[in-house]
XYZ file of C-alpha atoms in Angstrom:
445
model
C 24.950 29.931 5.339
C 22.337 27.673 5.740
C 19.212 28.049 7.773
C 17.599 26.235 10.284
C 15.966 23.818 8.115
C 18.944 23.101 6.286
C 20.955 22.682 9.219
C 18.830 20.322 10.738
C 17.998 17.952 7.679
C 21.979 18.332 6.880
C 22.753 16.850 10.617
C 19.840 14.288 11.063
C 18.630 13.660 7.515
C 15.166 13.694 9.133
C 12.741 16.064 8.556
C 10.434 17.112 11.442
C 7.173 15.729 11.277
C 5.785 19.563 10.641
C 8.867 20.937 8.376
C 8.098 21.827 4.871
C 9.615 19.443 3.013
C 13.121 20.927 0.899
C 12.897 18.532 -1.631
C 13.492 20.420 -5.205
C 10.335 20.114 -7.460
C 9.852 16.908 -8.942
C 11.442 16.931 -12.544
C 8.065 16.348 -14.067
C 5.984 18.755 -11.566
C 3.488 20.705 -13.669
C 5.121 24.143 -14.109
C 3.198 27.419 -13.205
C 1.191 28.818 -15.963
C -0.205 32.290 -16.349
C -3.865 32.771 -15.690
C -4.461 33.878 -19.234
C -2.491 31.348 -21.230
C -4.785 28.755 -23.029
C -4.168 25.324 -21.420
C -3.352 22.855 -23.938
C -2.687 19.629 -22.043
C -4.841 16.393 -23.155
C -8.088 16.393 -21.050
C -7.008 13.684 -18.788
C -4.154 15.505 -17.587
C -6.241 18.587 -16.930
C -8.761 16.585 -15.061
C -6.048 15.002 -12.998
C -6.897 11.375 -13.938
C -3.436 11.297 -15.874
C -0.356 12.553 -14.497
C 2.185 14.930 -16.795
C 4.846 12.755 -18.930
C 7.876 12.343 -16.793
C 9.237 9.976 -14.109
C 5.675 9.971 -12.062
C 3.962 8.947 -14.789
C 6.205 6.255 -15.417
C 6.185 4.868 -11.720
C 2.500 4.863 -12.119
C 1.888 3.155 -15.238
C 4.373 0.467 -13.872
C 2.968 0.116 -10.993
C -0.505 -0.682 -12.529
C 1.105 -3.209 -14.791
C 2.719 -4.912 -11.786
C -0.414 -4.935 -9.905
C -2.938 -5.569 -12.721
C -0.655 -9.435 -12.956
C -0.247 -9.796 -9.231
C -3.861 -9.329 -8.407
C -4.687 -12.223 -10.694
C -2.101 -14.418 -9.576
C -3.128 -13.600 -6.034
C -6.613 -15.013 -6.618
C -5.598 -18.399 -8.546
C -2.526 -19.078 -6.844
C -4.029 -21.498 -4.392
C -6.218 -23.275 -7.095
C -3.093 -23.274 -9.314
C -1.793 -25.571 -6.557
C -4.715 -27.708 -5.710
C -5.552 -28.563 -9.542
C -2.210 -28.221 -11.799
C 0.559 -29.477 -9.139
C -2.017 -31.581 -7.059
C -1.341 -30.298 -3.654
C -3.498 -31.032 -0.605
C -5.238 -27.586 1.155
C -3.244 -28.163 4.076
C -0.105 -27.793 2.164
C -1.181 -24.970 -0.218
C -1.992 -22.948 3.103
C 1.528 -23.657 4.568
C 3.260 -23.472 1.561
C 1.460 -19.448 0.645
C 2.403 -18.875 4.468
C 6.124 -19.574 4.581
C 6.223 -17.740 1.281
C 5.151 -14.827 2.577
C 6.740 -14.456 5.894
C 10.210 -15.202 3.957
C 9.379 -12.234 1.874
C 8.634 -9.903 4.555
C 12.064 -10.373 6.007
C 13.762 -9.211 2.564
C 12.593 -5.357 3.253
C 15.279 -3.684 5.644
C 18.373 -4.918 4.085
C 17.496 -4.612 0.633
C 16.091 -0.956 1.168
C 19.343 -0.197 2.762
C 20.799 -1.695 -0.490
C 18.688 0.820 -2.657
C 19.937 3.766 -0.001
C 23.282 2.930 -0.749
C 23.822 1.803 -4.631
C 20.586 3.485 -6.037
C 16.718 2.458 -5.926
C 16.133 2.400 -9.688
C 18.909 -0.550 -10.447
C 17.664 -2.505 -7.370
C 14.023 -2.401 -8.378
C 14.729 -3.383 -12.250
C 16.779 -6.040 -10.390
C 13.951 -7.294 -8.571
C 11.444 -7.391 -11.185
C 13.261 -9.423 -13.058
C 14.035 -11.941 -10.641
C 10.331 -11.822 -10.094
C 9.373 -12.818 -13.429
C 11.982 -15.873 -13.350
C 10.834 -17.082 -10.199
C 7.028 -16.978 -11.548
C 7.888 -18.780 -14.730
C 9.665 -21.646 -12.675
C 6.014 -22.070 -11.258
C 5.366 -23.876 -14.653
C 8.048 -26.504 -13.534
C 6.720 -26.725 -9.824
C 5.765 -30.554 -9.282
C 6.164 -31.280 -5.507
C 5.483 -29.100 -2.124
C 9.514 -28.075 -2.077
C 9.467 -26.381 -5.663
C 5.985 -24.854 -5.034
C 7.296 -23.454 -1.566
C 10.423 -22.063 -3.505
C 9.190 -20.352 -6.508
C 6.330 -18.803 -4.569
C 9.076 -17.375 -1.833
C 11.539 -15.988 -4.077
C 8.562 -14.155 -5.893
C 7.182 -12.880 -2.550
C 10.996 -12.288 -1.449
C 11.835 -10.358 -4.571
C 8.275 -8.558 -4.306
C 9.069 -6.945 -1.337
C 12.599 -6.141 -2.110
C 11.215 -4.507 -4.825
C 8.713 -2.567 -2.726
C 11.570 -1.366 -0.626
C 13.352 0.106 -3.858
C 10.398 1.598 -5.271
C 9.529 3.727 -1.601
C 12.795 6.148 -2.023
C 11.551 6.775 -6.121
C 8.111 7.550 -4.934
C 9.669 9.801 -2.268
C 12.381 11.927 -4.095
C 10.421 12.250 -7.341
C 7.045 12.950 -5.593
C 8.745 16.078 -3.929
C 6.257 18.266 -2.078
C 3.286 16.319 -3.162
C 4.500 12.748 -1.990
C 0.896 12.574 -0.423
C -0.924 13.260 -3.144
C 1.288 11.108 -5.695
C 1.239 8.494 -3.259
C -2.395 8.320 -3.397
C -2.718 8.454 -7.195
C -0.616 5.424 -7.247
C -2.974 3.926 -4.438
C -5.789 4.672 -6.786
C -4.265 3.251 -9.858
C -3.578 -0.068 -8.088
C -7.150 -0.366 -6.898
C -8.037 -0.370 -10.346
C -5.656 -2.719 -11.555
C -6.668 -4.825 -8.473
C -10.055 -4.843 -10.051
C -9.328 -5.729 -13.588
C -6.791 -8.555 -12.415
C -9.540 -9.994 -10.320
C -11.743 -9.967 -13.451
C -9.294 -11.598 -15.303
C -8.559 -14.637 -12.632
C -12.663 -14.792 -12.581
C -12.437 -15.585 -16.209
C -9.570 -18.297 -15.504
C -11.681 -19.484 -12.609
C -14.667 -20.273 -14.687
C -12.622 -21.841 -17.263
C -10.753 -24.307 -14.770
C -7.928 -25.968 -16.977
C -4.359 -26.537 -16.739
C -3.853 -24.491 -19.572
C -5.552 -21.345 -18.420
C -3.678 -21.699 -15.003
C -0.647 -21.280 -16.717
C -1.551 -18.969 -19.409
C -2.133 -16.608 -16.452
C 1.029 -17.168 -14.369
C 2.651 -16.507 -18.088
C 0.718 -13.250 -18.758
C 2.018 -12.169 -14.848
C 5.864 -12.790 -15.450
C 5.280 -10.721 -18.658
C 3.726 -7.650 -16.402
C 6.638 -7.758 -14.460
C 9.030 -7.267 -17.785
C 6.261 -4.738 -19.004
C 7.036 -2.935 -15.640
C 10.804 -2.769 -15.940
C 10.398 -1.484 -19.637
C 8.246 1.447 -18.139
C 10.320 2.088 -15.306
C 13.627 1.722 -17.277
C 12.809 5.293 -18.426
C 12.778 6.683 -15.189
C 16.464 8.697 -14.557
C 18.906 6.898 -12.165
C 18.803 8.662 -8.644
C 22.258 8.810 -6.901
C 22.430 7.725 -3.422
C 22.119 10.884 -0.881
C 24.607 10.871 1.658
C 24.460 9.892 5.117
C 25.475 11.538 8.245
C 28.795 10.196 9.579
C 27.361 9.112 12.904
C 24.436 7.277 11.079
C 23.835 3.705 12.373
C 23.527 1.129 9.167
C 20.184 -0.245 10.541
C 18.686 3.403 11.947
C 15.105 1.982 10.960
C 15.106 -0.603 13.313
C 16.590 1.490 16.132
C 14.122 4.221 15.609
C 11.767 3.710 18.339
C 8.936 6.749 17.469
C 9.043 5.279 13.945
C 9.032 1.738 14.960
C 5.662 2.862 17.468
C 4.034 4.643 14.088
C 4.528 1.244 12.160
C 2.536 -0.754 14.744
C -0.234 1.531 15.246
C -0.420 1.788 11.301
C -0.111 -1.622 10.811
C -3.240 -2.085 13.043
C -4.924 0.557 10.887
C -4.308 -1.212 8.062
C -6.033 -4.027 9.050
C -9.294 -2.409 7.829
C -8.350 -2.990 4.104
C -9.613 -6.815 5.309
C -12.552 -5.988 6.777
C -14.458 -5.315 3.597
C -12.581 -8.222 1.622
C -12.443 -10.880 4.261
C -14.883 -10.418 7.161
C -17.782 -8.661 5.639
C -18.280 -11.023 2.876
C -18.421 -14.269 5.182
C -20.414 -11.820 7.742
C -23.141 -11.727 5.174
C -23.274 -15.170 4.314
C -23.217 -16.358 7.642
C -24.552 -13.985 9.996
C -27.266 -11.820 7.641
C -30.374 -12.606 5.300
C -28.924 -10.057 2.586
C -28.543 -11.474 -0.543
C -25.293 -13.231 -1.314
C -24.349 -10.871 -4.204
C -24.249 -8.323 -1.976
C -20.683 -8.653 -1.786
C -19.926 -8.144 -5.183
C -21.851 -4.715 -4.530
C -19.655 -3.785 -1.356
C -16.874 -4.217 -2.835
C -17.671 -1.958 -5.774
C -18.623 0.859 -3.189
C -15.320 0.718 -1.764
C -13.043 0.339 -5.017
C -14.965 3.217 -6.497
C -14.925 5.268 -3.440
C -10.993 4.951 -3.412
C -10.194 5.286 -7.215
C -12.210 8.579 -7.201
C -11.862 10.316 -3.775
C -8.345 9.010 -2.656
C -6.084 12.105 -4.630
C -8.964 14.399 -3.424
C -8.887 13.321 0.201
C -4.909 13.717 0.308
C -5.176 17.191 -0.663
C -4.158 19.208 2.443
C -2.707 16.546 4.395
C 0.662 17.819 4.467
C 2.715 17.571 7.905
C 2.747 15.284 10.855
C -0.070 17.315 12.756
C -2.195 17.342 10.221
C -1.826 13.427 9.040
C -2.280 12.335 12.551
C -5.436 14.113 12.758
C -6.473 12.298 9.520
C -5.392 8.840 11.294
C -7.194 9.889 14.450
C -10.242 10.877 12.267
C -10.331 7.433 9.970
C -10.319 5.488 13.814
C -13.454 7.077 14.589
C -14.909 6.300 11.467
C -14.219 3.050 11.130
C -15.835 2.313 14.427
C -18.927 4.182 13.220
C -18.642 2.337 9.899
C -18.538 -1.521 11.559
C -20.966 -0.500 14.526
C -23.548 0.090 11.343
C -22.283 -2.933 9.519
C -23.266 -4.889 12.978
C -26.650 -4.052 13.310
C -27.341 -5.565 10.011
C -27.696 -9.134 12.103
C -31.385 -10.266 12.247
C -32.726 -7.346 9.853
C -34.748 -8.620 6.641
C -32.274 -9.016 3.340
C -33.172 -5.952 1.676
C -32.868 -3.590 5.155
C -29.899 -5.663 5.971
C -28.046 -4.800 2.372
C -29.149 -1.047 2.726
C -27.424 -1.294 6.155
C -24.300 -2.695 5.196
C -23.715 -0.435 2.312
C -24.013 2.559 4.372
C -21.671 0.837 7.102
C -19.290 0.149 4.109
C -19.473 3.824 2.486
C -18.303 5.211 5.824
C -15.797 2.651 6.636
C -14.523 3.468 3.251
C -14.456 6.987 4.014
C -12.115 5.935 7.134
C -9.863 3.922 4.727
C -9.426 7.369 2.472
C -8.343 9.482 5.364
C -6.220 6.762 7.011
C -4.301 6.813 3.843
C -3.696 10.154 3.142
C -2.074 10.390 6.811
C -0.365 7.192 6.471
C 0.990 7.998 3.211
C 2.114 11.155 4.405
C 3.679 10.231 7.721
C 5.587 6.811 5.900
C 7.593 9.126 4.470
C 7.515 12.296 6.429
C 9.122 10.602 9.488
C 11.976 8.656 7.408
C 15.642 10.132 6.961
C 15.893 11.160 3.435
C 19.354 9.350 3.165
C 17.663 6.111 4.256
C 14.057 6.094 2.903
C 14.554 2.534 1.395
C 15.325 1.285 4.480
C 12.522 2.836 6.303
C 10.353 1.447 3.563
C 11.108 -1.987 3.907
C 10.325 -1.688 7.624
C 7.376 -0.182 6.643
C 6.400 -2.810 4.712
C 7.728 -5.454 7.175
C 4.742 -4.117 9.928
C 2.178 -3.993 7.216
C 3.020 -7.502 5.866
C 2.747 -8.746 9.791
C -0.366 -7.087 10.456
C -2.073 -8.465 7.139
C -0.847 -12.016 8.373
C -2.673 -11.918 11.454
C -5.605 -9.991 10.074
C -7.842 -13.130 9.060
C -7.789 -14.763 12.420
C -8.216 -11.607 14.366
C -11.247 -10.623 11.901
C -12.457 -14.161 12.475
C -12.221 -14.201 15.979
C -14.135 -10.928 16.664
C -16.277 -10.151 13.913
C -17.323 -13.468 12.832
C -16.782 -15.668 16.358
C -17.838 -12.529 18.586
C -21.102 -11.651 16.295
C -22.034 -7.733 16.871
C -20.042 -7.119 19.903
C -16.985 -8.039 18.134
C -17.649 -5.450 15.533
C -17.602 -3.092 18.127
C -14.461 -4.343 19.667
C -12.604 -4.325 16.874
C -13.873 -1.015 15.887
C -12.478 0.194 19.086
C -9.103 -1.270 18.236
C -8.854 1.217 15.708
C -10.444 3.996 17.526
C -7.429 3.362 20.343
C -4.776 3.391 17.290
C -5.734 6.463 15.649
C -5.998 8.592 19.209
C -2.129 7.438 19.473
C -0.854 8.490 16.666
C -0.871 12.105 17.305
C 1.331 11.002 20.204
C 3.593 9.085 18.477
C 4.039 12.096 16.013
C 4.628 14.353 18.727
C 7.433 11.845 19.871
C 9.083 11.297 16.966
C 9.704 15.393 16.533
C 11.243 15.522 19.913
C 13.403 12.639 19.251
C 14.424 14.739 16.057
C 14.969 17.840 17.576
C 17.504 16.197 20.594
C 19.263 14.026 17.260
C 19.953 17.835 15.422
């Protein structure tokens, strides 16, 4: 006779926010070695810098290759449209905006397809479509062709993200937050290298250089597919007979989590978008400080994200981490706001401290967010829920530049405090949403 936890999972397919995960250990989870046995694993594996051989390592390597090309392309796409295709700046912005919105719509339906047909095949198909769509940019000579190429690329990218979620959840086993944190660290590292490659292409500023980068990005999609092809196929999990096809869109507690979490993810644009403009327009700090701030943010995430995720297991712990993150965002942004009017070096020192505090909040938020993203979703519908999660993040990233521009850059110091207050409010509300989710799942059971 199954125990209470097994009955709860079998009936609802959803873990309560603080129920230990019933997933079997990951196929590549490290075995428990006796303390007296010599550890013959490579040094990088022992230090946690490289995962054990198996599905997790393949997913991490594939993600690194994919993000490497994507980051380089995103930094150069507007210039390619301007310099090579010859579009006016207004059409470039409009085309990228349309493509981004189209891409957001793919997440839930493709995630549902991944739940019912198996995530690996859907993910591989999305990578092949991305490669073809990227190469089609080489033949785009009009606004319509540019929008179609980029829209299909974004559509396939969102589809791949929704299909990748179930693989992360199931291969992550009991260590999903730590595994997802490792993936985030490697993605940050890949983005850094991609940005460096984009810098070289921008410096060359030639049509051949931009085209070469597009071809290289298409190859990264194929490289990612070649790596992920070695990941074992996952059979779809049976859904409860009473399960609604679009369960994620009817799950009000999860939708509330997505809204609050999406608001908190705007914090990523504070360092990459608002801060550089703040440095140039409102402070006397040297302009090269923007690069220092990005370096501080990147190094902290790469080095500390996995460590920060340790112990962040269960809905209540993750909600507390999110609440702590909101407070850190307020403190960090208040410190950054005080840099206006200070002498150059003093302004740089103050903002460096503010960026460090803000990044600490980002580490706590990511650890809590990555735990709740999978914890609150039914096991049989991870793809559909991943699509909804991606939809929420995408919409918030879409409004982030305008919101940060209005508050932080338009209002100045008070605007930074208002934005920090928004983060605090979202963080304080997260424990309430997690408790609501727990009660709704208990009633469903």
